[in-house]
PDB file of C-alpha atoms in Angstrom:
ATOM      1  CA  UNK Q   1       1.336  39.327  42.206  1.00 71.00           C
ATOM      2  CA  UNK Q   2       1.224  38.151  45.797  1.00 76.00           C
ATOM      3  CA  UNK Q   3      -2.071  36.267  45.576  1.00 78.00           C
ATOM      4  CA  UNK Q   4      -0.880  34.301  42.521  1.00 77.00           C
ATOM      5  CA  UNK Q   5       2.475  33.522  44.145  1.00 77.00           C
ATOM      6  CA  UNK Q   6       0.697  32.361  47.306  1.00 80.00           C
ATOM      7  CA  UNK Q   7      -1.820  30.224  45.398  1.00 75.00           C
ATOM      8  CA  UNK Q   8       0.848  28.631  43.192  1.00 74.00           C
ATOM      9  CA  UNK Q   9       3.432  28.119  45.926  1.00 75.00           C
ATOM     10  CA  UNK Q  10       6.025  30.399  44.330  1.00 81.00           C
ATOM     11  CA  UNK Q  11       8.867  31.843  46.362  1.00 84.00           C
ATOM     12  CA  UNK Q  12       8.786  35.650  46.331  1.00 89.00           C
ATOM     13  CA  UNK Q  13      10.410  38.259  48.556  1.00 90.00           C
ATOM     14  CA  UNK Q  14       8.814  41.701  48.912  1.00 89.00           C
ATOM     15  CA  UNK Q  15      10.778  44.416  50.716  1.00 89.00           C
ATOM     16  CA  UNK Q  16       8.752  47.516  51.541  1.00 87.00           C
ATOM     17  CA  UNK Q  17       9.184  50.740  53.481  1.00 83.00           C
ATOM     18  CA  UNK Q  18       6.726  50.005  56.234  1.00 67.00           C
ATOM     19  CA  UNK Q  19       5.186  52.569  58.566  1.00 58.00           C
ATOM     20  CA  UNK Q  20       6.147  56.245  58.835  1.00 52.00           C
ATOM     21  CA  UNK Q  21       7.019  55.768  62.507  1.00 49.00           C
ATOM     22  CA  UNK Q  22       9.874  58.299  62.337  1.00 48.00           C
ATOM     23  CA  UNK Q  23       7.496  61.288  62.069  1.00 47.00           C
ATOM     24  CA  UNK Q  24       6.037  62.590  65.324  1.00 49.00           C
ATOM     25  CA  UNK Q  25       2.265  62.749  65.490  1.00 47.00           C
ATOM     26  CA  UNK Q  26       1.669  60.480  62.482  1.00 44.00           C
ATOM     27  CA  UNK Q  27      -1.002  57.861  63.136  1.00 46.00           C
ATOM     28  CA  UNK Q  28      -0.606  55.004  60.640  1.00 46.00           C
ATOM     29  CA  UNK Q  29      -3.425  52.869  62.092  1.00 46.00           C
ATOM     30  CA  UNK Q  30      -6.045  54.045  59.519  1.00 46.00           C
ATOM     31  CA  UNK Q  31      -3.622  53.289  56.656  1.00 45.00           C
ATOM     32  CA  UNK Q  32      -2.916  49.831  58.068  1.00 45.00           C
ATOM     33  CA  UNK Q  33      -6.639  49.098  58.464  1.00 46.00           C
ATOM     34  CA  UNK Q  34      -7.175  50.061  54.815  1.00 46.00           C
ATOM     35  CA  UNK Q  35      -4.266  47.864  53.749  1.00 47.00           C
ATOM     36  CA  UNK Q  36      -5.816  44.884  55.542  1.00 47.00           C
ATOM     37  CA  UNK Q  37      -9.083  45.373  53.614  1.00 47.00           C
ATOM     38  CA  UNK Q  38      -7.297  45.675  50.273  1.00 49.00           C
ATOM     39  CA  UNK Q  39      -4.804  42.836  50.828  1.00 49.00           C
ATOM     40  CA  UNK Q  40      -6.350  39.695  52.324  1.00 53.00           C
ATOM     41  CA  UNK Q  41      -4.202  37.912  54.899  1.00 57.00           C
ATOM     42  CA  UNK Q  42      -3.759  34.780  52.779  1.00 74.00           C
ATOM     43  CA  UNK Q  43      -1.495  36.433  50.232  1.00 82.00           C
ATOM     44  CA  UNK Q  44       1.662  36.022  52.326  1.00 85.00           C
ATOM     45  CA  UNK Q  45       3.325  33.030  53.884  1.00 87.00           C
ATOM     46  CA  UNK Q  46       4.951  35.384  56.391  1.00 87.00           C
ATOM     47  CA  UNK Q  47       5.078  39.114  57.154  1.00 87.00           C
ATOM     48  CA  UNK Q  48       8.263  40.181  58.932  1.00 89.00           C
ATOM     49  CA  UNK Q  49       8.879  43.630  60.411  1.00 88.00           C
ATOM     50  CA  UNK Q  50      12.149  44.973  61.802  1.00 87.00           C
ATOM     51  CA  UNK Q  51      12.634  47.712  64.363  1.00 85.00           C
ATOM     52  CA  UNK Q  52      16.434  47.959  63.985  1.00 88.00           C
ATOM     53  CA  UNK Q  53      19.050  47.452  61.300  1.00 88.00           C
ATOM     54  CA  UNK Q  54      20.974  45.028  63.530  1.00 88.00           C
ATOM     55  CA  UNK Q  55      18.084  42.551  63.182  1.00 88.00           C
ATOM     56  CA  UNK Q  56      18.155  42.637  59.351  1.00 88.00           C
ATOM     57  CA  UNK Q  57      20.763  39.869  58.705  1.00 86.00           C
ATOM     58  CA  UNK Q  58      18.816  37.384  60.837  1.00 87.00           C
ATOM     59  CA  UNK Q  59      15.515  38.588  59.389  1.00 89.00           C
ATOM     60  CA  UNK Q  60      16.806  38.117  55.814  1.00 88.00           C
ATOM     61  CA  UNK Q  61      17.941  34.549  56.562  1.00 87.00           C
ATOM     62  CA  UNK Q  62      14.533  33.833  58.108  1.00 88.00           C
ATOM     63  CA  UNK Q  63      12.761  35.329  55.083  1.00 89.00           C
ATOM     64  CA  UNK Q  64      14.756  33.287  52.561  1.00 87.00           C
ATOM     65  CA  UNK Q  65      14.394  29.996  54.431  1.00 85.00           C
ATOM     66  CA  UNK Q  66      10.649  30.632  54.886  1.00 86.00           C
ATOM     67  CA  UNK Q  67       9.923  31.585  51.272  1.00 85.00           C
ATOM     68  CA  UNK Q  68      12.004  28.773  49.763  1.00 80.00           C
ATOM     69  CA  UNK Q  69      11.335  26.094  52.388  1.00 75.00           C
ATOM     70  CA  UNK Q  70       9.330  22.886  51.984  1.00 70.00           C
ATOM     71  CA  UNK Q  71       6.166  24.894  51.139  1.00 75.00           C
ATOM     72  CA  UNK Q  72       7.366  27.899  49.107  1.00 80.00           C
ATOM     73  CA  UNK Q  73       5.441  31.159  49.157  1.00 84.00           C
ATOM     74  CA  UNK Q  74       5.701  34.939  49.254  1.00 89.00           C
ATOM     75  CA  UNK Q  75       7.291  36.636  52.256  1.00 90.00           C
ATOM     76  CA  UNK Q  76       7.198  40.350  53.074  1.00 89.00           C
ATOM     77  CA  UNK Q  77       9.867  42.271  54.986  1.00 90.00           C
ATOM     78  CA  UNK Q  78       8.839  45.726  56.167  1.00 90.00           C
ATOM     79  CA  UNK Q  79      11.657  48.126  56.960  1.00 89.00           C
ATOM     80  CA  UNK Q  80      10.291  51.324  58.564  1.00 86.00           C
ATOM     81  CA  UNK Q  81      11.758  54.594  57.296  1.00 83.00           C
ATOM     82  CA  UNK Q  82      13.458  55.175  60.682  1.00 83.00           C
ATOM     83  CA  UNK Q  83      15.406  51.917  60.213  1.00 86.00           C
ATOM     84  CA  UNK Q  84      16.357  52.591  56.591  1.00 86.00           C
ATOM     85  CA  UNK Q  85      18.835  55.288  57.656  1.00 85.00           C
ATOM     86  CA  UNK Q  86      20.657  52.966  60.064  1.00 87.00           C
ATOM     87  CA  UNK Q  87      23.744  50.950  59.149  1.00 86.00           C
ATOM     88  CA  UNK Q  88      24.854  47.561  60.330  1.00 83.00           C
ATOM     89  CA  UNK Q  89      27.995  45.423  60.125  1.00 82.00           C
ATOM     90  CA  UNK Q  90      27.497  41.748  59.425  1.00 76.00           C
ATOM     91  CA  UNK Q  91      29.463  38.731  58.288  1.00 75.00           C
ATOM     92  CA  UNK Q  92      28.271  37.308  54.978  1.00 73.00           C
ATOM     93  CA  UNK Q  93      27.446  33.613  55.185  1.00 67.00           C
ATOM     94  CA  UNK Q  94      26.421  31.101  52.577  1.00 64.00           C
ATOM     95  CA  UNK Q  95      22.924  29.817  53.233  1.00 58.00           C
ATOM     96  CA  UNK Q  96      21.337  26.990  51.277  1.00 59.00           C
ATOM     97  CA  UNK Q  97      17.583  26.513  51.432  1.00 52.00           C
ATOM     98  CA  UNK Q  98      16.397  23.230  52.847  1.00 55.00           C
ATOM     99  CA  UNK Q  99      14.833  20.686  50.507  1.00 55.00           C
ATOM    100  CA  UNK Q 100      13.415  18.404  53.166  1.00 61.00           C
ATOM    101  CA  UNK Q 101      11.219  15.541  52.004  1.00 61.00           C
ATOM    102  CA  UNK Q 102       8.100  14.741  53.948  1.00 65.00           C
ATOM    103  CA  UNK Q 103       7.482  11.139  54.906  1.00 73.00           C
ATOM    104  CA  UNK Q 104       3.981   9.874  54.188  1.00 78.00           C
ATOM    105  CA  UNK Q 105       2.709   7.154  56.531  1.00 86.00           C
ATOM    106  CA  UNK Q 106       2.622   3.707  54.880  1.00 90.00           C
ATOM    107  CA  UNK Q 107      -1.100   3.241  55.571  1.00 93.00           C
ATOM    108  CA  UNK Q 108      -1.879   6.446  53.645  1.00 90.00           C
ATOM    109  CA  UNK Q 109       0.231   5.276  50.695  1.00 88.00           C
ATOM    110  CA  UNK Q 110      -1.615   1.942  50.702  1.00 92.00           C
ATOM    111  CA  UNK Q 111      -5.001   3.722  50.819  1.00 93.00           C
ATOM    112  CA  UNK Q 112      -4.023   5.997  47.904  1.00 90.00           C
ATOM    113  CA  UNK Q 113      -2.858   2.987  45.856  1.00 91.00           C
ATOM    114  CA  UNK Q 114      -6.185   1.247  46.514  1.00 94.00           C
ATOM    115  CA  UNK Q 115      -8.152   4.316  45.389  1.00 94.00           C
ATOM    116  CA  UNK Q 116      -5.994   4.677  42.259  1.00 92.00           C
ATOM    117  CA  UNK Q 117      -6.561   1.032  41.346  1.00 92.00           C
ATOM    118  CA  UNK Q 118     -10.348   1.379  41.705  1.00 95.00           C
ATOM    119  CA  UNK Q 119     -10.718   4.716  39.875  1.00 95.00           C
ATOM    120  CA  UNK Q 120     -12.062   4.680  36.301  1.00 96.00           C
ATOM    121  CA  UNK Q 121     -10.686   8.079  35.224  1.00 96.00           C
ATOM    122  CA  UNK Q 122      -7.910   9.104  37.623  1.00 96.00           C
ATOM    123  CA  UNK Q 123      -5.449  11.932  36.931  1.00 97.00           C
ATOM    124  CA  UNK Q 124      -2.330  13.137  38.676  1.00 96.00           C
ATOM    125  CA  UNK Q 125      -1.717  16.871  38.980  1.00 95.00           C
ATOM    126  CA  UNK Q 126       1.975  17.579  39.620  1.00 95.00           C
ATOM    127  CA  UNK Q 127       2.959  20.936  41.079  1.00 89.00           C
ATOM    128  CA  UNK Q 128       6.190  22.643  42.021  1.00 83.00           C
ATOM    129  CA  UNK Q 129       6.548  20.388  45.070  1.00 82.00           C
ATOM    130  CA  UNK Q 130       7.435  17.467  42.799  1.00 88.00           C
ATOM    131  CA  UNK Q 131      10.311  19.479  41.328  1.00 85.00           C
ATOM    132  CA  UNK Q 132      11.440  20.986  44.629  1.00 78.00           C
ATOM    133  CA  UNK Q 133      11.319  17.579  46.327  1.00 81.00           C
ATOM    134  CA  UNK Q 134      13.160  15.981  43.400  1.00 85.00           C
ATOM    135  CA  UNK Q 135      10.375  13.412  43.097  1.00 89.00           C
ATOM    136  CA  UNK Q 136       9.988  13.266  39.292  1.00 93.00           C
ATOM    137  CA  UNK Q 137      11.200   9.657  39.163  1.00 95.00           C
ATOM    138  CA  UNK Q 138       8.684   8.605  41.821  1.00 93.00           C
ATOM    139  CA  UNK Q 139       5.908  10.494  40.003  1.00 94.00           C
ATOM    140  CA  UNK Q 140       6.697   8.632  36.788  1.00 96.00           C
ATOM    141  CA  UNK Q 141       6.772   5.283  38.617  1.00 95.00           C
ATOM    142  CA  UNK Q 142       3.253   5.830  40.007  1.00 94.00           C
ATOM    143  CA  UNK Q 143       1.878   7.169  36.711  1.00 95.00           C
ATOM    144  CA  UNK Q 144       3.236   4.238  34.702  1.00 96.00           C
ATOM    145  CA  UNK Q 145       2.257   1.607  37.271  1.00 93.00           C
ATOM    146  CA  UNK Q 146      -1.389   2.701  37.199  1.00 94.00           C
ATOM    147  CA  UNK Q 147      -1.372   4.144  33.637  1.00 95.00           C
ATOM    148  CA  UNK Q 148      -2.590   7.567  34.815  1.00 96.00           C
ATOM    149  CA  UNK Q 149      -2.325  10.809  32.826  1.00 97.00           C
ATOM    150  CA  UNK Q 150      -0.090  13.400  34.492  1.00 97.00           C
ATOM    151  CA  UNK Q 151      -1.189  17.023  34.336  1.00 96.00           C
ATOM    152  CA  UNK Q 152       0.949  19.833  35.682  1.00 95.00           C
ATOM    153  CA  UNK Q 153       0.381  23.218  37.228  1.00 90.00           C
ATOM    154  CA  UNK Q 154       2.267  26.136  35.673  1.00 86.00           C
ATOM    155  CA  UNK Q 155       4.946  25.755  38.373  1.00 84.00           C
ATOM    156  CA  UNK Q 156       5.037  21.981  37.937  1.00 89.00           C
ATOM    157  CA  UNK Q 157       6.078  22.044  34.277  1.00 91.00           C
ATOM    158  CA  UNK Q 158       8.993  19.709  33.812  1.00 93.00           C
ATOM    159  CA  UNK Q 159       7.814  17.181  36.398  1.00 94.00           C
ATOM    160  CA  UNK Q 160       7.142  14.844  33.461  1.00 96.00           C
ATOM    161  CA  UNK Q 161       8.601  15.069  29.960  1.00 94.00           C
ATOM    162  CA  UNK Q 162       6.181  16.874  27.617  1.00 93.00           C
ATOM    163  CA  UNK Q 163       6.571  14.072  25.050  1.00 95.00           C
ATOM    164  CA  UNK Q 164       5.849  11.237  27.506  1.00 96.00           C
ATOM    165  CA  UNK Q 165       2.725   9.261  26.479  1.00 96.00           C
ATOM    166  CA  UNK Q 166       1.103   9.969  29.883  1.00 97.00           C
ATOM    167  CA  UNK Q 167       1.837  13.727  29.837  1.00 96.00           C
ATOM    168  CA  UNK Q 168      -1.510  15.525  29.643  1.00 95.00           C
ATOM    169  CA  UNK Q 169      -0.311  19.117  29.634  1.00 94.00           C
ATOM    170  CA  UNK Q 170      -0.707  22.087  31.908  1.00 94.00           C
ATOM    171  CA  UNK Q 171      -3.986  22.846  33.710  1.00 93.00           C
ATOM    172  CA  UNK Q 172      -5.501  26.147  34.694  1.00 88.00           C
ATOM    173  CA  UNK Q 173      -6.467  29.369  32.995  1.00 85.00           C
ATOM    174  CA  UNK Q 174      -3.372  29.333  30.805  1.00 83.00           C
ATOM    175  CA  UNK Q 175      -3.396  25.544  30.426  1.00 88.00           C
ATOM    176  CA  UNK Q 176      -4.539  23.414  27.529  1.00 92.00           C
ATOM    177  CA  UNK Q 177      -8.168  22.577  26.816  1.00 94.00           C
ATOM    178  CA  UNK Q 178      -7.258  18.871  26.785  1.00 93.00           C
ATOM    179  CA  UNK Q 179      -5.640  19.005  30.247  1.00 94.00           C
ATOM    180  CA  UNK Q 180      -8.518  20.996  31.719  1.00 93.00           C
ATOM    181  CA  UNK Q 181     -11.033  18.536  30.289  1.00 95.00           C
ATOM    182  CA  UNK Q 182      -9.139  15.543  31.694  1.00 95.00           C
ATOM    183  CA  UNK Q 183      -9.186  17.246  35.076  1.00 95.00           C
ATOM    184  CA  UNK Q 184     -12.889  18.122  34.881  1.00 95.00           C
ATOM    185  CA  UNK Q 185     -13.876  14.561  33.946  1.00 96.00           C
ATOM    186  CA  UNK Q 186     -11.627  12.773  36.460  1.00 96.00           C
ATOM    187  CA  UNK Q 187     -13.241  10.636  39.137  1.00 96.00           C
ATOM    188  CA  UNK Q 188     -10.070  10.784  41.266  1.00 95.00           C
ATOM    189  CA  UNK Q 189      -7.410  13.497  41.423  1.00 95.00           C
ATOM    190  CA  UNK Q 190      -4.046  12.801  43.007  1.00 94.00           C
ATOM    191  CA  UNK Q 191      -2.521  16.222  43.711  1.00 91.00           C
ATOM    192  CA  UNK Q 192       1.211  16.131  44.290  1.00 89.00           C
ATOM    193  CA  UNK Q 193       2.603  19.459  45.393  1.00 78.00           C
ATOM    194  CA  UNK Q 194       4.403  21.107  48.271  1.00 53.00           C
TER     195      UNK Q 194
END
């Protein structure tokens, strides 16, 4: 679940009940310590906790923009039981996630082009960032210019047409043997993701 979403850059929202802070004399510290051992910190992009229902509209907007932002990932919102019984009035607003494109310095682009030209067995691995950043055309331009096979992650499927001569398939545990072999034998890997 969370670890896969974090590793693959997939947007995911988890809403949970949080601590039992509404019961007097309940110490949740041991439970939280156990949770930390069982759920490593690098499974969430952000963990948000609310102490009042009035904060929920802002917290939800923050959660959605964080999970679907330039580097997607799982976000957790914890709503303690004491807050779950509260009500709140809010004005519904339309929120569109940002699809900002990062600018890469020209000297880094030139260095990458030099490395691609010198490599004997380069591959490109396209992830979800290519799709989110609407950079499929640019990906194809680079691949065709240097005649480099394009592999995709599971979340990058669609970054290049499956029937394109340079499409090498999906990599990873559920990927193709051909794509995984191309990746294993590459002398240069250009990873394009978020």
